[in-house]
CSV table of C-alpha atoms in Angstrom, one decimal:
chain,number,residue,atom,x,y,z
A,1,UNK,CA,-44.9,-22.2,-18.4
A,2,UNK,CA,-41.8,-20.4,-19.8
A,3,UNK,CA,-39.9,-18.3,-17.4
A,4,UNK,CA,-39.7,-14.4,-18.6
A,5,UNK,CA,-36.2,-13.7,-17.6
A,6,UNK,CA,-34.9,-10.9,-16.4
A,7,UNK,CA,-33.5,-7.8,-18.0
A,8,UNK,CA,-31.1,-5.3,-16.9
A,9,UNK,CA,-30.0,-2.1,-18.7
A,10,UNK,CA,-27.7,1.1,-18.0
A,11,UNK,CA,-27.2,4.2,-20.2
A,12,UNK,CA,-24.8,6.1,-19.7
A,13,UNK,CA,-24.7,9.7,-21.5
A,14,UNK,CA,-21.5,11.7,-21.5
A,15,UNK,CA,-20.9,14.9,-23.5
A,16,UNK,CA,-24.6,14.2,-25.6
A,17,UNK,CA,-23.3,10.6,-26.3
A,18,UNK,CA,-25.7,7.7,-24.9
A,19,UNK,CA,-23.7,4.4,-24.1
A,20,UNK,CA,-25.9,1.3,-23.4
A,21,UNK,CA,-24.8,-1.3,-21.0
A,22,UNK,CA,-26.2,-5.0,-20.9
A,23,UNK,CA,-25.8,-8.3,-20.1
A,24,UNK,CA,-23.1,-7.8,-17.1
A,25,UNK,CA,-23.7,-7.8,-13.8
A,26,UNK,CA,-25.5,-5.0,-12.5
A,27,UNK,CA,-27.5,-4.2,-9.6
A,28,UNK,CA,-29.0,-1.2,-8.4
A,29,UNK,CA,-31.3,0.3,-5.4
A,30,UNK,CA,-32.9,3.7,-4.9
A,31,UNK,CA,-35.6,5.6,-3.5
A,32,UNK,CA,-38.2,7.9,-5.7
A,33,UNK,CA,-39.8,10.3,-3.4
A,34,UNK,CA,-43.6,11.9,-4.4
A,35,UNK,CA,-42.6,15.5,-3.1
A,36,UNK,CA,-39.1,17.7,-3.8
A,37,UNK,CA,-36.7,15.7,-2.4
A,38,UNK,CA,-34.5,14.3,-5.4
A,39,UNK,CA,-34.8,10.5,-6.1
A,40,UNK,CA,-31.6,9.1,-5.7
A,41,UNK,CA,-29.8,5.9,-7.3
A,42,UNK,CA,-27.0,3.9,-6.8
A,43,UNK,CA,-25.6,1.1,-9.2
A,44,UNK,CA,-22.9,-1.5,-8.9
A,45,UNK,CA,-21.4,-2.7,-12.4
A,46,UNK,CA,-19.1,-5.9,-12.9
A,47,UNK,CA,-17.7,-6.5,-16.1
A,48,UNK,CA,-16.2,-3.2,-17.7
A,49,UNK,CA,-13.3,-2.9,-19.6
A,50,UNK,CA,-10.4,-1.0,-18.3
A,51,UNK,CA,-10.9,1.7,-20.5
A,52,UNK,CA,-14.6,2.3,-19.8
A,53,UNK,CA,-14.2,2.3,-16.5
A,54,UNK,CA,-11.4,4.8,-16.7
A,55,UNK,CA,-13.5,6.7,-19.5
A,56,UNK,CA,-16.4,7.4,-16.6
A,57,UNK,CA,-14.2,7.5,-14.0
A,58,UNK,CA,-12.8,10.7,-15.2
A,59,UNK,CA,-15.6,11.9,-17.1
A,60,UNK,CA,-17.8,11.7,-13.8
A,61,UNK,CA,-14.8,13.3,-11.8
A,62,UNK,CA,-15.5,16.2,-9.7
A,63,UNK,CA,-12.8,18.0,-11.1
A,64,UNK,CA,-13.3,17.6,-15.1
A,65,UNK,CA,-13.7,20.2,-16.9
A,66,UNK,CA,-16.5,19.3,-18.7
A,67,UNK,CA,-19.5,21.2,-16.9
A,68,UNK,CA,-22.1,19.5,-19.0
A,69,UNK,CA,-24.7,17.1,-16.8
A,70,UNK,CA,-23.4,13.4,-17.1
A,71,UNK,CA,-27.0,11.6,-17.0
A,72,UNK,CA,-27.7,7.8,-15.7
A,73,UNK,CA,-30.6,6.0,-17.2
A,74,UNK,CA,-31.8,2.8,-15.4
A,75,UNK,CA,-34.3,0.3,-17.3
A,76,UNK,CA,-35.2,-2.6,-16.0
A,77,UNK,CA,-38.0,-5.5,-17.2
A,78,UNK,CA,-38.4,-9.1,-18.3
A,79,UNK,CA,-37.1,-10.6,-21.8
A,80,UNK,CA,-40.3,-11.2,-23.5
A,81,UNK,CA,-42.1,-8.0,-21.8
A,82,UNK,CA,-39.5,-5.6,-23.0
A,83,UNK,CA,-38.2,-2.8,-20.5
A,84,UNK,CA,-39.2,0.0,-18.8
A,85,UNK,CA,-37.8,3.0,-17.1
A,86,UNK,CA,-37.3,2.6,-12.9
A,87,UNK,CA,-34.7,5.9,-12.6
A,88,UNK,CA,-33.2,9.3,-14.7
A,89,UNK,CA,-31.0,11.3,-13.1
A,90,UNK,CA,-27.6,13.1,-12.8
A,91,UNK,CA,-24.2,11.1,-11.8
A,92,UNK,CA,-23.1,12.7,-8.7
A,93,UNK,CA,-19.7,10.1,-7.8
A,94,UNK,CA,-18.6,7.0,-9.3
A,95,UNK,CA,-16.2,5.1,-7.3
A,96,UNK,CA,-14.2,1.9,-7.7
A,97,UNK,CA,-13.9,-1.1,-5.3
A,98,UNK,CA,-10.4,-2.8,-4.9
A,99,UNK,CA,-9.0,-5.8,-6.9
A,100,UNK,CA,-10.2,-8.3,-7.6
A,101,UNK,CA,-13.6,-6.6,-7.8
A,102,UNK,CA,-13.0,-4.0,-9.7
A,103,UNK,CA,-17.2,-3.2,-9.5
A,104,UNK,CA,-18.1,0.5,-10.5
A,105,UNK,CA,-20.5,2.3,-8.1
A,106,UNK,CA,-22.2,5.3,-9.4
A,107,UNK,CA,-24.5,7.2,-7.2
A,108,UNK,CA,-27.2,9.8,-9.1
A,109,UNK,CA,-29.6,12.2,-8.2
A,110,UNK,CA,-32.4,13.3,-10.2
A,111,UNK,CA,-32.0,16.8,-11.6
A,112,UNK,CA,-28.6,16.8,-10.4
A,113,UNK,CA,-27.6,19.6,-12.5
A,114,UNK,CA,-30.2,22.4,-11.8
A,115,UNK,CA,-29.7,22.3,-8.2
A,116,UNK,CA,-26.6,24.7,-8.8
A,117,UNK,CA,-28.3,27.1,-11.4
A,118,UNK,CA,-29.6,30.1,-10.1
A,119,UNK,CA,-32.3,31.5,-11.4
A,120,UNK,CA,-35.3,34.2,-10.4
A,121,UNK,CA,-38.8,34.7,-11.1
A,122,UNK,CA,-41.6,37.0,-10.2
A,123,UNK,CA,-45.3,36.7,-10.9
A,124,UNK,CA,-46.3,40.2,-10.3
A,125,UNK,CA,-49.2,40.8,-8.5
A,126,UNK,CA,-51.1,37.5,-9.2
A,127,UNK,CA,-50.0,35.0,-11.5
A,128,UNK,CA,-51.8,31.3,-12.1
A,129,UNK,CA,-50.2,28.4,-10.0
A,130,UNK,CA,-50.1,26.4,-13.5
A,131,UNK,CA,-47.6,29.0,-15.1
A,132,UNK,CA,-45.6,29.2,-12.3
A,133,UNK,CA,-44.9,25.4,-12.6
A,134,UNK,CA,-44.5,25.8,-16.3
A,135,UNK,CA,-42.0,28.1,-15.5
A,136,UNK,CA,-39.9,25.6,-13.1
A,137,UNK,CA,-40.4,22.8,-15.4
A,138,UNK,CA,-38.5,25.2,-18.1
A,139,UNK,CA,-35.6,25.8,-15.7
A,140,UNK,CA,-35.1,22.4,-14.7
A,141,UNK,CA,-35.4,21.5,-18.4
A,142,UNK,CA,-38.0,18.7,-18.1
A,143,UNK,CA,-41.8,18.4,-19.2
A,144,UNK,CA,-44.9,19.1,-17.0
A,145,UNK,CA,-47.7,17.0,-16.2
A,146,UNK,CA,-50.0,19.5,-14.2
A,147,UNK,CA,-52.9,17.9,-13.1
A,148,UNK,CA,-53.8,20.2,-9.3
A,149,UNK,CA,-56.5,22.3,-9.1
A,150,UNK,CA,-55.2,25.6,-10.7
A,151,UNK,CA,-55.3,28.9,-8.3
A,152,UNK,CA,-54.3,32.4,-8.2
A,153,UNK,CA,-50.6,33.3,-6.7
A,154,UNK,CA,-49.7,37.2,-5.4
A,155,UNK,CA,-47.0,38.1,-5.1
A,156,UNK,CA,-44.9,34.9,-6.0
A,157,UNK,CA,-41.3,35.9,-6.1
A,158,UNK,CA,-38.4,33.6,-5.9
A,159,UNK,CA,-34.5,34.1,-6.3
A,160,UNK,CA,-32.0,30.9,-5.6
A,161,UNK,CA,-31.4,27.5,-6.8
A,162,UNK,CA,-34.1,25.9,-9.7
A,163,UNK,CA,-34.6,22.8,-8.4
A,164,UNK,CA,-35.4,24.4,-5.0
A,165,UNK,CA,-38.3,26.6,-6.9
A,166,UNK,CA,-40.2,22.9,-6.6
A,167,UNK,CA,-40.7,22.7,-2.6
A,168,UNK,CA,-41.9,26.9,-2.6
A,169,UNK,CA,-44.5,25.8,-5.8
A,170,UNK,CA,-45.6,23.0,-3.3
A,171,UNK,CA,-45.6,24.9,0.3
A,172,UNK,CA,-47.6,28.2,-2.3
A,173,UNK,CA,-50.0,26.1,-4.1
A,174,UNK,CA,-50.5,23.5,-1.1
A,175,UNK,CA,-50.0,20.7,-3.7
A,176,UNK,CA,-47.5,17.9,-3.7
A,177,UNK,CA,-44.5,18.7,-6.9
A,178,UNK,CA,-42.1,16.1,-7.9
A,179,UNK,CA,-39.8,15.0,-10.5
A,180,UNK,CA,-40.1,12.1,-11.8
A,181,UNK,CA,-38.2,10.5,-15.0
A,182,UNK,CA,-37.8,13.9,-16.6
A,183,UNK,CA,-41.2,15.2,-16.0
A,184,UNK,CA,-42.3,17.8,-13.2
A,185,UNK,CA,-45.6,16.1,-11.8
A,186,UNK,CA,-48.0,18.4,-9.8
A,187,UNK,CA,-51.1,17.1,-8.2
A,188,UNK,CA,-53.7,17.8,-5.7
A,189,UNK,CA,-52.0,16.0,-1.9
A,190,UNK,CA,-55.3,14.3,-1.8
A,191,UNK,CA,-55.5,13.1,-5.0
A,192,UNK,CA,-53.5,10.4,-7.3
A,193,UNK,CA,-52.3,11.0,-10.7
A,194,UNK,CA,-55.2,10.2,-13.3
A,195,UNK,CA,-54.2,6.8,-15.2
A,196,UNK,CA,-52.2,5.3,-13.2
A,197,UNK,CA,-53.8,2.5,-11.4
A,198,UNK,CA,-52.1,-0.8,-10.0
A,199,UNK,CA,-54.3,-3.4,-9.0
A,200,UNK,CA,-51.8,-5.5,-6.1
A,201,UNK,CA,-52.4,-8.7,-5.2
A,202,UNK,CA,-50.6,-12.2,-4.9
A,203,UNK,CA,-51.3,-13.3,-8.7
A,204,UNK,CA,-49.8,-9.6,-9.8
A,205,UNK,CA,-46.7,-9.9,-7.9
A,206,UNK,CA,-46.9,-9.1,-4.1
A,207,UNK,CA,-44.1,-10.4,-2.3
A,208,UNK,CA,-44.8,-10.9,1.6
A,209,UNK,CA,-47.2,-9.1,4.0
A,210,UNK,CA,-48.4,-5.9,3.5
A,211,UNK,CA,-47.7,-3.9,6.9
A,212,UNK,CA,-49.4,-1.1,8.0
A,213,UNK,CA,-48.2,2.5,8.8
A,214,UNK,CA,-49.5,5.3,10.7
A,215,UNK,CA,-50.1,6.6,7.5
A,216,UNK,CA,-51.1,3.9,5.6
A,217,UNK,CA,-49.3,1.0,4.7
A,218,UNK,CA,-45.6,-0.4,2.8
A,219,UNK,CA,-45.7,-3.6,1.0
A,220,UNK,CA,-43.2,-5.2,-1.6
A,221,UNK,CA,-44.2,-6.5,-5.2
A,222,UNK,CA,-42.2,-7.3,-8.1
A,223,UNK,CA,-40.6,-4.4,-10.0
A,224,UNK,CA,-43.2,-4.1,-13.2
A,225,UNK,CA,-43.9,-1.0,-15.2
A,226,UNK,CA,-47.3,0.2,-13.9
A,227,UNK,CA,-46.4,1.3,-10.5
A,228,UNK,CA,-46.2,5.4,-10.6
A,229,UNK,CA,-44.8,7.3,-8.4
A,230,UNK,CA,-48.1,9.3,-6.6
A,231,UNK,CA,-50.6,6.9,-8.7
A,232,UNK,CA,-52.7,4.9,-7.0
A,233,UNK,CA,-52.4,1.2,-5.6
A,234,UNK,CA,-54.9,-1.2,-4.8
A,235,UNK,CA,-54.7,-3.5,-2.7
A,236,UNK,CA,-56.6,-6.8,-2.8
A,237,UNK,CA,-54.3,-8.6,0.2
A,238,UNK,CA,-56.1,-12.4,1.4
A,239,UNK,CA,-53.6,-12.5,4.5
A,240,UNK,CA,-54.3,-8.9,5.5
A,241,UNK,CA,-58.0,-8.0,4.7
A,242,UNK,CA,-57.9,-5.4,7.0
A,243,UNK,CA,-55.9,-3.6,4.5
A,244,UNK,CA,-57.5,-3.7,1.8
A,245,UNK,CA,-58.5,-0.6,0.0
A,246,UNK,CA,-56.9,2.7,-2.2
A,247,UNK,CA,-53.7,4.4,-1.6
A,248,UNK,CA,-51.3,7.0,-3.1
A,249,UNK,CA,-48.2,6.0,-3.6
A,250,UNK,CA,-45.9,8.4,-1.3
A,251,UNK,CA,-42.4,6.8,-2.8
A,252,UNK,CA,-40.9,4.2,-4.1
A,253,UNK,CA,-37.9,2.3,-3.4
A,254,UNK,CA,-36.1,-0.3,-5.9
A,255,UNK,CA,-34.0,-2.8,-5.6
A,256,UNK,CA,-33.1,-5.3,-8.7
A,257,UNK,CA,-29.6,-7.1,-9.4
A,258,UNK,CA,-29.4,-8.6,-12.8
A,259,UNK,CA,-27.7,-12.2,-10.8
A,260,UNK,CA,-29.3,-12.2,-7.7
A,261,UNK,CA,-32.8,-12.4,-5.9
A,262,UNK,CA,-33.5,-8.3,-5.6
A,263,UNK,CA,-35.8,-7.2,-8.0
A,264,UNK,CA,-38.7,-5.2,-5.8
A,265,UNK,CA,-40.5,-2.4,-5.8
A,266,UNK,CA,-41.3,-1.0,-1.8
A,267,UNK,CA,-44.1,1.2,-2.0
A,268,UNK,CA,-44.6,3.5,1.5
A,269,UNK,CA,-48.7,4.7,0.7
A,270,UNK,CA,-51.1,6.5,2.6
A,271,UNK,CA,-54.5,6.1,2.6
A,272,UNK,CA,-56.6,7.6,-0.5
């Protein structure tokens, strides 16, 4: 059996230009949250020349000038498989360890940029939950997947930051409303997204013991492109068969290094 190596890559996008990196070494971790708090990312990159690193150094500076959102985009996947997309979101810092290292850190959140834009909205007297979200989804400039049942707002008025619109659509509609890789997901809290279904067990990549939670349970599998952020997991578990069963995935956190052993998934799920 061949071994389906590993795969690694980082865009970069400064002023509208996307700049892939591959092939160095690069590990990142993160966590990717099924309800309004931003996912958040951190990579370390070894490798750069002196003048990229200066280049997003200063272009990722606080204090440029340039206002425009400086976006991270982290893929990850095997070599025969192709890749697939574990994180999106806004550079917030990029730092630089000491000589001889000389490794890049950037840290990103996701939606970074509308968290500073104000904006304000009013429904009128009543106004459908579903337009409301395809309202925040415009302001935060991503796409929308709206899969809860739809109901009938009053009075739904709202003045302050646009990414914080997503935690009053969620406390108003009693739904759960993410982001998630440039799309604003909302969903029934009961209820995982449609499609997205990954079967766990040892032959599809669980790594250890599943453990349970109050909630429900965390376990560890190999990073893989099927695992959704408030999709459902199954698990099929032969140490653990108490466990067994349906769950929502609650969030996600990843941790893959292009030369070393980390390249996980941690799922934190409560029970379907």
């Amino acid at each position: 059996m061949m071994t389906d190596l590993r795969r690694i890559r980082l865009g970069i996008e400064i002023s509208g230009r996307l700049n892939w990196y591959e092939g160095m070494r690069i590990s990142a971790s993160g966590t990717k949250y099924a309800n309004p708090l931003q996912n958040e990312c951190s990579v370390n990159i070894d490798g750069l020349s002196s003048d990229t690193r200066d280049y997003l150094l200063t272009q990722t500076s606080p204090y440029t000038k340039n206002k425009q959102p400086r976006r991270l985009i982290l893929e990850a996947g095997r070599v025969n498989t192709g890749l697939f997309r574990v994180f999106v979101g806004d550079i917030v810092s990029a730092e630089i360890a000491s000589p001889p290292d000389v490794t890049l850190t950037l840290k990103a959140k996701t939606g970074n940029s509308s968290s500073g834009e104000i904006v304000s909205s009013s429904g009128g007297a009543i106004k459908k939950l579903s337009e409301i979200a395809q309202g925040i989804a415009n302001d935060c400039q991503v796409k929308l997947d709206f899969q809860a049942t739809d109901k009938n707002i009053a009075n739904w008025y709202y003045c302050g930051a646009a990414l914080s619109q997503i935690a009053r659509l969620q406390e108003s509609g009693h739904v759960k409303a993410f982001i998630d890789d440039e799309v604003l997901y909302v969903k029934d809290s009961s209820k995982a997204l449609k499609n997205r279904l990954h079967i766990l067990n040892m032959k599809s990549g669980m790594v250890g013991i599943p453990k349970a939670t109050e909630k429900g349970l965390d376990v560890s599998f190999l990073i893989d492109g099927e695992s959704f952020l408030g999709g459902m997991l199954r698990l099929d578990s032969k140490l653990n068969k108490s466990l067994n069963g349906d769950y929502i995935i609650e969030q996600l956190k990843f941790d893959i290094a292009s030369h070393d052993d980390a390249f996980f998934y941690t799922a934190t799920c409560k029970r379907a």
